[in-house]
Tab-separated table of C-alpha atoms in Angstrom:
chain	number	residue	atom	x	y	z
A	7	UNK	CA	74.052	104.405	80.007
A	8	UNK	CA	76.981	102.015	80.269
A	9	UNK	CA	79.886	102.426	77.830
A	10	UNK	CA	83.540	101.459	77.535
A	11	UNK	CA	85.207	104.758	78.424
A	12	UNK	CA	87.994	106.310	80.486
A	13	UNK	CA	85.729	109.233	81.365
A	14	UNK	CA	85.454	108.292	85.083
A	15	UNK	CA	89.264	108.458	85.349
A	16	UNK	CA	89.570	111.698	83.385
A	17	UNK	CA	86.959	113.408	85.574
A	18	UNK	CA	87.445	111.471	88.786
A	19	UNK	CA	89.851	111.765	91.731
A	20	UNK	CA	92.889	110.650	89.760
A	21	UNK	CA	96.009	112.506	88.680
A	22	UNK	CA	95.472	111.943	84.942
A	23	UNK	CA	93.047	113.544	82.517
A	24	UNK	CA	93.630	117.146	83.525
A	25	UNK	CA	93.702	118.260	79.881
A	26	UNK	CA	90.046	117.261	79.528
A	27	UNK	CA	88.879	119.276	82.519
A	28	UNK	CA	89.276	122.867	83.684
A	29	UNK	CA	91.125	124.539	86.508
A	30	UNK	CA	89.860	126.147	89.685
A	31	UNK	CA	90.479	129.586	88.114
A	32	UNK	CA	87.984	128.879	85.331
A	33	UNK	CA	85.571	127.164	87.692
A	34	UNK	CA	85.540	130.041	90.197
A	35	UNK	CA	85.023	132.757	87.583
A	36	UNK	CA	82.678	131.297	84.988
A	37	UNK	CA	81.659	127.717	85.678
A	38	UNK	CA	80.924	125.213	88.432
A	39	UNK	CA	81.987	127.177	91.525
A	40	UNK	CA	81.157	130.694	90.318
A	41	UNK	CA	78.586	133.007	91.863
A	42	UNK	CA	75.152	133.261	90.294
A	43	UNK	CA	71.546	134.223	91.058
A	44	UNK	CA	71.890	131.669	93.854
A	45	UNK	CA	74.505	133.897	95.497
A	46	UNK	CA	77.788	132.403	96.634
A	47	UNK	CA	78.718	128.943	95.394
A	48	UNK	CA	78.432	127.677	98.969
A	49	UNK	CA	74.636	128.097	98.659
A	50	UNK	CA	74.438	125.577	95.789
A	51	UNK	CA	73.443	121.959	96.358
A	52	UNK	CA	76.244	120.957	93.995
A	53	UNK	CA	79.846	120.257	94.870
A	54	UNK	CA	82.906	120.442	92.642
A	55	UNK	CA	86.295	119.917	94.237
A	56	UNK	CA	89.788	120.997	93.234
A	57	UNK	CA	91.560	117.662	93.015
A	58	UNK	CA	95.363	117.699	93.188
A	59	UNK	CA	96.934	121.095	92.546
A	60	UNK	CA	99.391	119.433	90.168
A	61	UNK	CA	96.641	117.957	87.993
A	62	UNK	CA	94.829	121.305	88.063
A	63	UNK	CA	91.402	119.922	87.468
A	64	UNK	CA	88.011	120.263	89.083
A	65	UNK	CA	86.165	117.084	89.998
A	66	UNK	CA	82.486	116.387	90.573
A	67	UNK	CA	81.570	112.905	91.741
A	68	UNK	CA	78.826	112.247	89.230
A	69	UNK	CA	80.034	109.815	86.517
A	70	UNK	CA	80.463	106.354	87.968
A	71	UNK	CA	82.957	103.839	86.661
A	72	UNK	CA	83.898	100.207	87.039
A	73	UNK	CA	86.486	97.850	85.584
A	74	UNK	CA	85.494	94.832	83.506
A	75	UNK	CA	88.123	92.112	83.721
A	76	UNK	CA	88.665	90.111	80.543
A	77	UNK	CA	91.589	88.305	82.173
A	78	UNK	CA	91.460	88.234	85.973
A	79	UNK	CA	94.858	86.558	86.311
A	80	UNK	CA	96.693	89.198	84.280
A	81	UNK	CA	94.363	91.947	85.506
A	82	UNK	CA	93.499	93.358	82.092
A	83	UNK	CA	90.189	94.515	80.718
A	84	UNK	CA	88.149	97.646	80.062
A	85	UNK	CA	87.086	100.715	82.027
A	86	UNK	CA	83.362	101.482	81.845
A	87	UNK	CA	81.496	104.704	82.567
A	88	UNK	CA	77.917	104.849	83.795
A	89	UNK	CA	75.786	107.979	83.625
A	90	UNK	CA	72.233	109.163	83.084
A	91	UNK	CA	71.850	110.434	79.520
A	92	UNK	CA	68.431	112.062	79.974
A	93	UNK	CA	67.518	113.780	83.238
A	94	UNK	CA	64.543	115.803	84.428
A	95	UNK	CA	66.928	118.565	85.543
A	96	UNK	CA	68.456	119.154	82.120
A	97	UNK	CA	65.074	118.760	80.412
A	98	UNK	CA	63.680	121.509	82.641
A	99	UNK	CA	66.496	123.852	81.559
A	100	UNK	CA	65.861	122.951	77.913
A	101	UNK	CA	62.185	123.876	78.265
A	102	UNK	CA	63.117	127.121	80.021
A	103	UNK	CA	65.421	127.970	77.104
A	104	UNK	CA	62.653	127.222	74.605
A	105	UNK	CA	60.288	129.545	76.491
A	106	UNK	CA	62.922	132.295	76.570
A	107	UNK	CA	63.614	132.014	72.840
A	108	UNK	CA	59.865	132.304	72.169
A	109	UNK	CA	59.790	135.491	74.243
A	110	UNK	CA	57.867	133.878	77.095
A	111	UNK	CA	60.266	135.022	79.815
A	112	UNK	CA	57.659	134.535	82.555
A	113	UNK	CA	57.384	130.782	81.962
A	114	UNK	CA	61.138	130.529	81.468
A	115	UNK	CA	61.542	132.134	84.889
A	116	UNK	CA	59.077	129.673	86.446
A	117	UNK	CA	61.174	126.748	85.208
A	118	UNK	CA	64.356	128.415	86.412
A	119	UNK	CA	62.853	129.025	89.845
A	120	UNK	CA	61.864	125.351	90.021
A	121	UNK	CA	65.402	124.349	89.074
A	122	UNK	CA	67.076	126.754	91.500
A	123	UNK	CA	64.639	125.797	94.241
A	124	UNK	CA	66.170	122.327	94.140
A	125	UNK	CA	69.791	123.273	93.476
A	126	UNK	CA	70.143	126.211	95.852
A	127	UNK	CA	69.423	126.770	99.529
A	128	UNK	CA	68.712	130.434	98.783
A	129	UNK	CA	64.959	131.017	98.983
A	130	UNK	CA	64.455	134.650	97.897
A	131	UNK	CA	65.317	134.170	94.217
A	132	UNK	CA	62.826	135.826	91.857
A	133	UNK	CA	62.484	136.379	88.143
A	134	UNK	CA	63.744	139.936	88.581
A	135	UNK	CA	66.724	138.928	90.706
A	136	UNK	CA	67.779	136.469	87.989
A	137	UNK	CA	67.497	139.114	85.267
A	138	UNK	CA	69.267	141.737	87.388
A	139	UNK	CA	72.198	139.452	88.173
A	140	UNK	CA	73.130	138.994	84.506
A	141	UNK	CA	72.257	142.565	83.582
A	142	UNK	CA	74.689	143.889	86.171
A	143	UNK	CA	77.754	141.804	85.344
A	144	UNK	CA	80.176	142.554	82.521
A	145	UNK	CA	80.500	140.468	79.398
A	146	UNK	CA	83.281	137.921	79.498
A	147	UNK	CA	86.784	138.960	78.440
A	148	UNK	CA	89.577	136.440	78.117
A	149	UNK	CA	91.552	138.132	80.896
A	150	UNK	CA	88.507	139.090	83.016
A	151	UNK	CA	86.260	136.022	82.856
A	152	UNK	CA	82.592	136.051	83.859
A	153	UNK	CA	79.703	133.621	83.197
A	154	UNK	CA	78.161	136.123	80.738
A	155	UNK	CA	79.510	135.432	77.253
A	156	UNK	CA	78.469	137.509	74.237
A	157	UNK	CA	76.208	135.854	71.667
A	158	UNK	CA	76.923	136.046	67.927
A	159	UNK	CA	73.565	135.077	66.449
A	160	UNK	CA	71.515	136.038	63.393
A	161	UNK	CA	68.289	136.790	65.287
A	162	UNK	CA	67.381	139.420	67.841
A	163	UNK	CA	66.666	139.033	71.541
A	164	UNK	CA	65.219	141.468	74.015
A	165	UNK	CA	67.331	142.348	77.046
A	166	UNK	CA	65.183	140.159	79.299
A	167	UNK	CA	65.380	137.238	76.857
A	168	UNK	CA	69.151	137.472	76.647
A	169	UNK	CA	69.672	137.714	80.395
A	170	UNK	CA	67.346	134.777	81.060
A	171	UNK	CA	69.249	132.699	78.496
A	172	UNK	CA	72.527	133.647	80.204
A	173	UNK	CA	71.021	132.285	83.435
A	174	UNK	CA	69.999	129.054	81.712
A	175	UNK	CA	73.378	128.501	80.034
A	176	UNK	CA	75.200	129.256	83.277
A	177	UNK	CA	73.024	126.787	85.194
A	178	UNK	CA	73.431	124.155	82.495
A	179	UNK	CA	77.206	124.540	82.620
A	180	UNK	CA	77.116	123.824	86.350
A	181	UNK	CA	74.630	120.968	86.043
A	182	UNK	CA	76.289	119.131	83.128
A	183	UNK	CA	79.893	119.408	84.300
A	184	UNK	CA	81.952	116.530	82.800
A	185	UNK	CA	79.141	115.518	80.426
A	186	UNK	CA	80.511	117.111	77.242
A	187	UNK	CA	77.382	119.159	76.511
A	188	UNK	CA	78.848	122.664	76.727
A	189	UNK	CA	79.953	122.617	73.080
A	190	UNK	CA	76.329	122.529	71.906
A	191	UNK	CA	75.595	125.851	73.635
A	192	UNK	CA	78.833	127.352	72.292
A	193	UNK	CA	77.912	126.381	68.728
A	194	UNK	CA	74.270	127.475	68.866
A	195	UNK	CA	74.987	130.927	70.303
A	196	UNK	CA	78.214	131.656	68.408
A	197	UNK	CA	80.248	132.093	71.584
A	198	UNK	CA	83.903	132.925	70.950
A	199	UNK	CA	86.311	130.517	72.633
A	200	UNK	CA	89.715	131.721	73.778
A	201	UNK	CA	92.678	129.455	74.337
A	202	UNK	CA	94.463	130.906	77.329
A	203	UNK	CA	97.611	130.299	79.288
A	204	UNK	CA	96.870	130.814	82.976
A	205	UNK	CA	99.732	131.101	85.450
A	206	UNK	CA	99.259	132.318	89.015
A	207	UNK	CA	95.857	133.775	88.030
A	208	UNK	CA	97.445	135.851	85.254
A	209	UNK	CA	96.160	135.182	81.764
A	210	UNK	CA	97.764	135.228	78.310
A	211	UNK	CA	95.923	134.709	75.013
A	212	UNK	CA	97.145	131.896	72.746
A	213	UNK	CA	94.371	131.505	70.187
A	214	UNK	CA	90.666	132.026	69.620
A	215	UNK	CA	87.825	130.214	67.893
A	216	UNK	CA	85.455	132.692	66.278
A	217	UNK	CA	81.918	131.718	65.228
A	218	UNK	CA	82.884	131.077	61.574
A	219	UNK	CA	86.139	129.245	62.319
A	220	UNK	CA	86.119	125.892	60.428
A	221	UNK	CA	87.726	124.201	63.432
A	222	UNK	CA	84.391	124.499	65.269
A	223	UNK	CA	82.736	121.922	63.000
A	224	UNK	CA	82.485	118.348	64.198
A	225	UNK	CA	84.827	116.099	62.232
A	226	UNK	CA	83.359	113.199	60.284
A	227	UNK	CA	83.765	109.720	61.799
A	228	UNK	CA	86.982	107.944	60.836
A	229	UNK	CA	84.982	105.220	59.083
A	230	UNK	CA	83.521	107.846	56.744
A	231	UNK	CA	86.900	109.475	56.163
A	232	UNK	CA	88.408	106.050	55.477
A	233	UNK	CA	85.783	105.459	52.781
A	234	UNK	CA	87.149	108.459	50.902
A	235	UNK	CA	84.779	111.291	51.797
A	236	UNK	CA	86.769	114.515	52.418
A	237	UNK	CA	86.736	115.632	56.010
A	238	UNK	CA	85.534	118.964	57.287
A	239	UNK	CA	88.272	121.580	56.805
A	240	UNK	CA	90.410	122.478	59.772
A	241	UNK	CA	92.561	125.362	58.492
A	242	UNK	CA	91.972	128.698	60.200
A	243	UNK	CA	93.593	130.541	57.313
A	244	UNK	CA	92.124	131.311	53.904
A	245	UNK	CA	95.616	131.160	52.392
A	246	UNK	CA	96.730	127.541	52.804
A	247	UNK	CA	100.332	128.540	52.179
A	248	UNK	CA	100.370	130.284	55.555
A	249	UNK	CA	101.306	127.428	57.840
A	250	UNK	CA	102.484	129.207	60.967
A	251	UNK	CA	102.015	132.573	62.566
A	252	UNK	CA	104.435	133.784	65.217
A	253	UNK	CA	103.057	135.872	68.048
A	254	UNK	CA	103.815	136.802	71.618
A	255	UNK	CA	101.875	135.503	74.592
A	256	UNK	CA	102.361	137.899	77.490
A	257	UNK	CA	101.557	137.213	81.128
A	258	UNK	CA	102.340	140.169	83.326
A	259	UNK	CA	105.792	141.417	82.353
A	260	UNK	CA	106.835	138.072	80.859
A	261	UNK	CA	106.376	137.447	77.112
A	262	UNK	CA	107.013	134.239	75.198
A	263	UNK	CA	107.212	133.760	71.427
A	264	UNK	CA	104.591	131.208	70.333
A	265	UNK	CA	103.402	129.764	67.046
A	266	UNK	CA	100.184	128.393	65.637
A	267	UNK	CA	99.335	126.795	62.356
C-alpha cells in the first residue's frame, strides 16, 4: 500500500522519530532482538539495528519510502510510505492463534513450526520446546522485562494454550515491528502497559495503563468529533476534580518528583 506518511523517516535510519520507536533495552528483553524458542537472536532471519545511540531507536529496513515532488524547483512535496498490508507470514500466525484459542494446540504448533522454519536457522525446534520456553520464563515485570506478559481476559486457557499464544504474540511482535499492530494484541489480551523511564538500563515507573483504563480506547476521528459527537473519555480518574497526582520516580538511588493528570 502506498500512502502519504512520514513512517519511513520515523522508523528508518534517520535521527528523528525516536519517540515512535523503542530502545535497544526494550528490544533485547522483550521484542525484536530478544531470545525465543529460536534461541539467540543471532539465529533469526530478521535483523533490527540500533540506529544512533542519541536517537535511541531500533530500526528494521522494511517500510520503504519515497518523496513526491509537487514543486521540483523549491523542492517541496510529500513523503510516501510503501508496505505490504496483508502477508502470508502474519496470516499464518493469525491462524495459529485461532487454533490455539480453540484448544487445538497441535495445529497451532504446526503453523508455528512452519513460521519458525522460515524465520530461524535453528532446526531442532519442536512443539514441546516452544511450550517449555514460555513455561520456564517469568512473567514480565516493569523492571524485569520478558516477552511473557500476563493476560487479563474473561475466559480460561489451559497452560499449553497460554504458552503457545505467548509464542505467537512474541513472534508477531518481531515480525510486525514498525507496523503499528502490537496495540491490537495488547487490547485483546488485556495486557498492562507500563510507562517507564530507562536510564543506563535502570528502570523507573511513571504510569500504567490497566485493562479498564479509558485511555486504551481508540479516539473517534476528528471529523466525527467536529460534528459534535462526544469523544471517548480520556480521564484515568473517577473524580474529575483530581487533575494531578504527585509521585516519585526512582531509578537506583535517585528519585525525582513527577506529576500526571
